[in-house]
Short mmCIF file of N, CA and C in Angstrom, two decimals:
data_model
loop_
_atom_site.label_atom_id
_atom_site.label_comp_id
_atom_site.label_asym_id
_atom_site.label_seq_id
_atom_site.Cartn_x
_atom_site.Cartn_y
_atom_site.Cartn_z
N MET A 1 0.85 -1.19 0.00
CA MET A 1 0.00 0.00 0.00
C MET A 1 0.88 1.24 0.00
N THR A 2 0.63 2.17 -0.89
CA THR A 2 1.45 3.37 -0.96
C THR A 2 0.65 4.66 -0.76
N ILE A 3 -0.51 4.54 -0.14
CA ILE A 3 -1.32 5.71 0.21
C ILE A 3 -1.83 5.52 1.63
N ALA A 4 -1.72 6.59 2.42
CA ALA A 4 -2.24 6.57 3.79
C ALA A 4 -3.08 7.83 3.98
N HIS A 5 -4.16 7.70 4.75
CA HIS A 5 -5.05 8.82 5.03
C HIS A 5 -5.09 9.08 6.53
N HIS A 6 -5.28 10.35 6.86
CA HIS A 6 -5.46 10.70 8.27
C HIS A 6 -6.20 12.04 8.35
N ARG A 7 -7.07 12.15 9.32
CA ARG A 7 -7.79 13.40 9.58
C ARG A 7 -7.12 14.08 10.78
N LEU A 8 -6.82 15.35 10.61
CA LEU A 8 -6.12 16.11 11.64
C LEU A 8 -6.95 17.31 12.06
N HIS A 9 -7.12 17.47 13.37
CA HIS A 9 -7.79 18.66 13.91
C HIS A 9 -6.70 19.64 14.33
N ILE A 10 -6.66 20.78 13.69
CA ILE A 10 -5.62 21.77 13.95
C ILE A 10 -6.10 22.69 15.07
N THR A 11 -5.47 22.57 16.22
CA THR A 11 -5.85 23.39 17.37
C THR A 11 -4.90 24.57 17.52
N ALA A 12 -5.37 25.59 18.19
CA ALA A 12 -4.51 26.75 18.49
C ALA A 12 -3.31 26.30 19.32
N GLU A 13 -3.54 25.37 20.25
CA GLU A 13 -2.44 24.88 21.10
C GLU A 13 -1.37 24.18 20.26
N TRP A 14 -1.80 23.38 19.29
CA TRP A 14 -0.85 22.68 18.43
C TRP A 14 -0.02 23.68 17.63
N ILE A 15 -0.69 24.71 17.08
CA ILE A 15 0.01 25.76 16.34
C ILE A 15 0.98 26.48 17.25
N LEU A 16 0.53 26.88 18.45
CA LEU A 16 1.41 27.57 19.40
C LEU A 16 2.63 26.74 19.76
N ASP A 17 2.41 25.46 20.05
CA ASP A 17 3.53 24.58 20.40
C ASP A 17 4.53 24.46 19.27
N TYR A 18 4.03 24.28 18.06
CA TYR A 18 4.93 24.14 16.92
C TYR A 18 5.68 25.46 16.66
N ALA A 19 4.96 26.57 16.66
CA ALA A 19 5.60 27.87 16.41
C ALA A 19 6.69 28.13 17.46
N LYS A 20 6.40 27.81 18.69
CA LYS A 20 7.39 28.01 19.76
C LYS A 20 8.61 27.12 19.53
N SER A 21 8.39 25.87 19.10
CA SER A 21 9.50 24.93 18.92
C SER A 21 10.46 25.36 17.82
N ILE A 22 9.98 26.11 16.85
CA ILE A 22 10.86 26.57 15.76
C ILE A 22 11.13 28.08 15.86
N GLU A 23 10.67 28.68 16.96
CA GLU A 23 10.86 30.11 17.21
C GLU A 23 10.30 30.97 16.08
N ALA A 24 9.12 30.59 15.60
CA ALA A 24 8.44 31.34 14.54
C ALA A 24 7.51 32.37 15.16
N PRO A 25 7.37 33.52 14.53
CA PRO A 25 6.42 34.52 15.04
C PRO A 25 4.99 34.02 14.82
N LEU A 26 4.11 34.43 15.72
CA LEU A 26 2.69 34.05 15.59
C LEU A 26 2.01 35.04 14.65
N GLN A 27 1.12 34.48 13.82
CA GLN A 27 0.38 35.31 12.87
C GLN A 27 -1.10 34.98 12.99
N THR A 28 -1.93 35.98 12.71
CA THR A 28 -3.38 35.77 12.70
C THR A 28 -3.97 36.40 11.44
N ILE A 29 -5.08 35.83 11.01
CA ILE A 29 -5.90 36.40 9.95
C ILE A 29 -7.33 36.32 10.45
N ASN A 30 -8.01 37.46 10.48
CA ASN A 30 -9.39 37.52 10.99
C ASN A 30 -9.50 36.89 12.37
N ASN A 31 -8.54 37.17 13.22
CA ASN A 31 -8.47 36.68 14.60
C ASN A 31 -8.28 35.17 14.72
N LEU A 32 -7.90 34.50 13.62
CA LEU A 32 -7.60 33.07 13.66
C LEU A 32 -6.09 32.90 13.63
N LEU A 33 -5.58 32.06 14.52
CA LEU A 33 -4.15 31.78 14.56
C LEU A 33 -3.76 30.97 13.33
N ILE A 34 -2.70 31.40 12.66
CA ILE A 34 -2.23 30.77 11.42
C ILE A 34 -1.00 29.94 11.73
N ALA A 35 -0.96 28.73 11.18
CA ALA A 35 0.18 27.83 11.38
C ALA A 35 1.38 28.31 10.57
N PRO A 36 2.59 28.14 11.11
CA PRO A 36 3.78 28.39 10.30
C PRO A 36 3.73 27.52 9.05
N VAL A 37 4.29 28.00 7.95
CA VAL A 37 4.18 27.30 6.67
C VAL A 37 4.83 25.92 6.69
N THR A 38 5.77 25.69 7.59
CA THR A 38 6.44 24.38 7.64
C THR A 38 5.73 23.37 8.55
N MET A 39 4.61 23.73 9.14
CA MET A 39 3.94 22.83 10.08
C MET A 39 3.57 21.46 9.49
N PRO A 40 3.22 21.34 8.21
CA PRO A 40 2.91 20.00 7.69
C PRO A 40 4.05 18.99 7.85
N ILE A 41 5.25 19.48 8.12
CA ILE A 41 6.38 18.58 8.34
C ILE A 41 6.11 17.63 9.52
N ILE A 42 5.33 18.10 10.50
CA ILE A 42 5.07 17.26 11.68
C ILE A 42 3.79 16.42 11.54
N PHE A 43 3.03 16.65 10.49
CA PHE A 43 1.82 15.85 10.28
C PHE A 43 2.16 14.38 10.11
N TRP A 44 3.37 14.10 9.60
CA TRP A 44 3.82 12.72 9.39
C TRP A 44 3.74 11.91 10.69
N GLN A 45 3.96 12.56 11.82
CA GLN A 45 3.95 11.87 13.11
C GLN A 45 2.59 11.23 13.40
N GLN A 46 1.56 11.69 12.75
CA GLN A 46 0.20 11.20 12.99
C GLN A 46 -0.17 10.01 12.11
N PHE A 47 0.66 9.72 11.12
CA PHE A 47 0.37 8.67 10.15
C PHE A 47 1.02 7.35 10.53
N ASP A 48 0.34 6.25 10.19
CA ASP A 48 0.95 4.93 10.17
C ASP A 48 1.34 4.72 8.71
N ILE A 49 2.66 4.66 8.45
CA ILE A 49 3.15 4.60 7.08
C ILE A 49 3.67 3.19 6.82
N PRO A 50 2.85 2.32 6.24
CA PRO A 50 3.21 0.91 6.12
C PRO A 50 4.40 0.62 5.21
N TRP A 51 4.70 1.49 4.26
CA TRP A 51 5.79 1.21 3.32
C TRP A 51 7.16 1.64 3.85
N LEU A 52 7.21 2.33 5.01
CA LEU A 52 8.49 2.68 5.62
C LEU A 52 8.70 1.83 6.86
N LYS A 53 9.83 1.14 6.92
CA LYS A 53 10.13 0.30 8.08
C LYS A 53 10.33 1.19 9.30
N LYS A 54 9.71 0.80 10.41
CA LYS A 54 9.74 1.62 11.62
C LYS A 54 11.13 1.76 12.22
N ASP A 55 12.00 0.76 12.06
CA ASP A 55 13.32 0.78 12.68
C ASP A 55 14.42 1.25 11.73
N THR A 56 14.05 1.83 10.59
CA THR A 56 15.01 2.27 9.59
C THR A 56 15.31 3.75 9.80
N LEU A 57 16.60 4.10 9.76
CA LEU A 57 17.01 5.48 9.88
C LEU A 57 16.97 6.14 8.51
N LEU A 58 16.17 7.19 8.40
CA LEU A 58 16.02 7.94 7.15
C LEU A 58 16.54 9.35 7.35
N ILE A 59 17.13 9.89 6.30
CA ILE A 59 17.62 11.26 6.32
C ILE A 59 16.65 12.12 5.52
N HIS A 60 16.37 13.29 6.06
CA HIS A 60 15.47 14.23 5.37
C HIS A 60 16.23 14.88 4.24
N GLY A 61 15.80 14.64 3.00
CA GLY A 61 16.49 15.17 1.84
C GLY A 61 16.03 16.57 1.47
N SER A 62 14.74 16.73 1.23
CA SER A 62 14.20 18.04 0.85
C SER A 62 12.71 18.08 1.14
N GLN A 63 12.18 19.29 1.16
CA GLN A 63 10.75 19.47 1.37
C GLN A 63 10.32 20.77 0.70
N SER A 64 9.16 20.74 0.07
CA SER A 64 8.59 21.96 -0.51
C SER A 64 7.11 22.00 -0.20
N PHE A 65 6.57 23.21 -0.14
CA PHE A 65 5.17 23.42 0.21
C PHE A 65 4.51 24.30 -0.85
N SER A 66 3.28 23.95 -1.21
CA SER A 66 2.50 24.76 -2.14
C SER A 66 1.13 24.98 -1.49
N TYR A 67 0.85 26.22 -1.13
CA TYR A 67 -0.38 26.56 -0.42
C TYR A 67 -1.40 27.22 -1.32
N GLU A 68 -2.67 26.84 -1.11
CA GLU A 68 -3.80 27.56 -1.69
C GLU A 68 -4.38 28.50 -0.65
N LEU A 69 -4.43 28.02 0.60
CA LEU A 69 -4.92 28.80 1.75
C LEU A 69 -4.05 28.48 2.95
N PRO A 70 -3.93 29.40 3.90
CA PRO A 70 -3.15 29.09 5.10
C PRO A 70 -3.88 28.10 6.00
N ILE A 71 -3.11 27.36 6.76
CA ILE A 71 -3.68 26.46 7.77
C ILE A 71 -3.97 27.31 9.01
N SER A 72 -5.19 27.22 9.50
CA SER A 72 -5.56 28.03 10.67
C SER A 72 -6.19 27.17 11.76
N ALA A 73 -6.15 27.70 12.97
CA ALA A 73 -6.73 27.00 14.12
C ALA A 73 -8.20 26.72 13.86
N GLY A 74 -8.61 25.52 14.22
CA GLY A 74 -9.99 25.10 14.05
C GLY A 74 -10.24 24.28 12.80
N MET A 75 -9.30 24.29 11.88
CA MET A 75 -9.47 23.49 10.66
C MET A 75 -9.42 22.00 10.97
N ILE A 76 -10.21 21.25 10.24
CA ILE A 76 -10.10 19.79 10.24
C ILE A 76 -9.61 19.42 8.86
N LEU A 77 -8.38 18.91 8.82
CA LEU A 77 -7.75 18.60 7.54
C LEU A 77 -7.86 17.12 7.23
N ASP A 78 -8.30 16.82 6.04
CA ASP A 78 -8.26 15.45 5.53
C ASP A 78 -7.00 15.36 4.69
N CYS A 79 -6.06 14.54 5.16
CA CYS A 79 -4.74 14.48 4.54
C CYS A 79 -4.51 13.11 3.92
N GLU A 80 -3.87 13.14 2.76
CA GLU A 80 -3.50 11.92 2.06
C GLU A 80 -2.00 11.96 1.80
N LEU A 81 -1.30 10.96 2.30
CA LEU A 81 0.14 10.83 2.10
C LEU A 81 0.36 9.70 1.11
N SER A 82 1.09 9.99 0.04
CA SER A 82 1.34 8.95 -0.96
C SER A 82 2.83 8.89 -1.29
N LEU A 83 3.24 7.68 -1.63
CA LEU A 83 4.60 7.44 -2.10
C LEU A 83 4.58 7.66 -3.61
N ALA A 84 5.20 8.74 -4.06
CA ALA A 84 5.14 9.10 -5.47
C ALA A 84 6.22 8.43 -6.30
N LYS A 85 7.40 8.19 -5.68
CA LYS A 85 8.51 7.66 -6.46
C LYS A 85 9.57 7.06 -5.53
N ILE A 86 10.21 5.98 -5.99
CA ILE A 86 11.37 5.40 -5.32
C ILE A 86 12.50 5.38 -6.35
N GLU A 87 13.64 5.97 -5.98
CA GLU A 87 14.81 5.99 -6.87
C GLU A 87 16.00 5.39 -6.15
N LYS A 88 16.77 4.60 -6.86
CA LYS A 88 18.03 4.05 -6.34
C LYS A 88 19.17 4.83 -6.99
N LYS A 89 20.14 5.23 -6.17
CA LYS A 89 21.31 5.95 -6.67
C LYS A 89 22.55 5.42 -5.95
N THR A 90 23.69 5.68 -6.54
CA THR A 90 24.95 5.32 -5.93
C THR A 90 25.71 6.61 -5.64
N SER A 91 26.23 6.71 -4.41
CA SER A 91 27.00 7.88 -4.01
C SER A 91 28.33 7.43 -3.43
N ARG A 92 29.14 8.38 -2.99
CA ARG A 92 30.41 8.03 -2.34
C ARG A 92 30.17 7.25 -1.05
N GLN A 93 29.00 7.45 -0.42
CA GLN A 93 28.64 6.72 0.80
C GLN A 93 28.08 5.34 0.51
N GLY A 94 27.86 5.03 -0.75
CA GLY A 94 27.29 3.74 -1.12
C GLY A 94 25.93 3.90 -1.77
N GLU A 95 25.12 2.85 -1.63
CA GLU A 95 23.78 2.85 -2.22
C GLU A 95 22.84 3.77 -1.45
N LEU A 96 22.04 4.50 -2.21
CA LEU A 96 21.01 5.37 -1.63
C LEU A 96 19.67 5.02 -2.25
N THR A 97 18.62 5.09 -1.43
CA THR A 97 17.26 4.97 -1.93
C THR A 97 16.53 6.24 -1.55
N LEU A 98 15.98 6.93 -2.54
CA LEU A 98 15.25 8.16 -2.32
C LEU A 98 13.75 7.87 -2.44
N PHE A 99 13.01 8.22 -1.40
CA PHE A 99 11.57 8.04 -1.35
C PHE A 99 10.92 9.42 -1.47
N THR A 100 10.23 9.67 -2.56
CA THR A 100 9.54 10.95 -2.75
C THR A 100 8.08 10.77 -2.35
N HIS A 101 7.64 11.59 -1.41
CA HIS A 101 6.28 11.54 -0.89
C HIS A 101 5.53 12.82 -1.21
N THR A 102 4.23 12.69 -1.37
CA THR A 102 3.35 13.84 -1.55
C THR A 102 2.27 13.80 -0.48
N LEU A 103 2.14 14.90 0.24
CA LEU A 103 1.10 15.05 1.26
C LEU A 103 0.13 16.12 0.78
N VAL A 104 -1.14 15.75 0.62
CA VAL A 104 -2.18 16.69 0.19
C VAL A 104 -3.18 16.82 1.31
N CYS A 105 -3.44 18.06 1.73
CA CYS A 105 -4.40 18.31 2.81
C CYS A 105 -5.51 19.21 2.32
N LYS A 106 -6.74 18.81 2.64
CA LYS A 106 -7.93 19.56 2.26
C LYS A 106 -8.77 19.82 3.50
N CYS A 107 -9.55 20.88 3.45
CA CYS A 107 -10.51 21.20 4.51
C CYS A 107 -11.85 21.40 3.82
N ASN A 108 -12.83 20.59 4.19
CA ASN A 108 -14.15 20.65 3.54
C ASN A 108 -14.03 20.56 2.02
N GLU A 109 -13.19 19.63 1.57
CA GLU A 109 -12.95 19.36 0.15
C GLU A 109 -12.19 20.48 -0.57
N GLU A 110 -11.82 21.54 0.13
CA GLU A 110 -11.06 22.64 -0.49
C GLU A 110 -9.57 22.39 -0.26
N HIS A 111 -8.80 22.45 -1.34
CA HIS A 111 -7.37 22.21 -1.26
C HIS A 111 -6.69 23.29 -0.42
N ILE A 112 -5.90 22.86 0.56
CA ILE A 112 -5.19 23.79 1.44
C ILE A 112 -3.70 23.79 1.11
N VAL A 113 -3.06 22.62 1.15
CA VAL A 113 -1.62 22.56 0.95
C VAL A 113 -1.21 21.23 0.34
N THR A 114 -0.17 21.28 -0.46
CA THR A 114 0.52 20.09 -0.94
C THR A 114 1.98 20.23 -0.51
N ALA A 115 2.50 19.20 0.12
CA ALA A 115 3.91 19.19 0.54
C ALA A 115 4.59 17.99 -0.12
N GLU A 116 5.75 18.24 -0.69
CA GLU A 116 6.53 17.15 -1.26
C GLU A 116 7.78 16.97 -0.40
N THR A 117 8.06 15.72 -0.02
CA THR A 117 9.18 15.41 0.86
C THR A 117 9.99 14.27 0.26
N VAL A 118 11.31 14.42 0.30
CA VAL A 118 12.20 13.34 -0.11
C VAL A 118 12.94 12.84 1.13
N LEU A 119 12.80 11.55 1.39
CA LEU A 119 13.52 10.88 2.48
C LEU A 119 14.56 9.97 1.85
N ILE A 120 15.74 9.90 2.48
CA ILE A 120 16.84 9.13 1.92
C ILE A 120 17.24 8.02 2.87
N LEU A 121 17.37 6.82 2.33
CA LEU A 121 17.86 5.65 3.05
C LEU A 121 19.26 5.36 2.53
N ILE A 122 20.23 5.28 3.44
CA ILE A 122 21.59 4.93 3.06
C ILE A 122 21.79 3.45 3.27
N GLY A 123 22.32 2.77 2.26
CA GLY A 123 22.54 1.33 2.35
C GLY A 123 21.40 0.56 1.73
N ASP A 124 21.41 -0.75 1.97
CA ASP A 124 20.40 -1.63 1.38
C ASP A 124 19.36 -1.98 2.43
N GLY A 125 18.37 -1.09 2.60
CA GLY A 125 17.35 -1.34 3.60
C GLY A 125 15.99 -1.63 3.04
N VAL A 126 15.89 -1.65 1.73
CA VAL A 126 14.58 -1.85 1.10
C VAL A 126 14.45 -3.29 0.64
#
């Protein structure tokens, strides 16, 4: 299986905790607390990702975000995480496997954000 779904309730407390952890300034729009743009990076913690071995050490390669609307307190996001591509490469460190993931989050069927993340496995762990 290369697709996982999860529903996330975005609370003001969750936004505050995350913003504090990365020392980001707090922002509001129409008196609603807005999440820092990198917050989807922690949404992964809420997913059970069957195609990634739990005991495997992965390196964060890259991440990009494309927003239609900001994430704000009170939103309920329906998120879909998919494995878009697996690439094998050889480097000076040996064999590398690059896992490209796409996370799409919607609120009430309206597209909010798409995040693309590349995770790297060093060695033969696949």
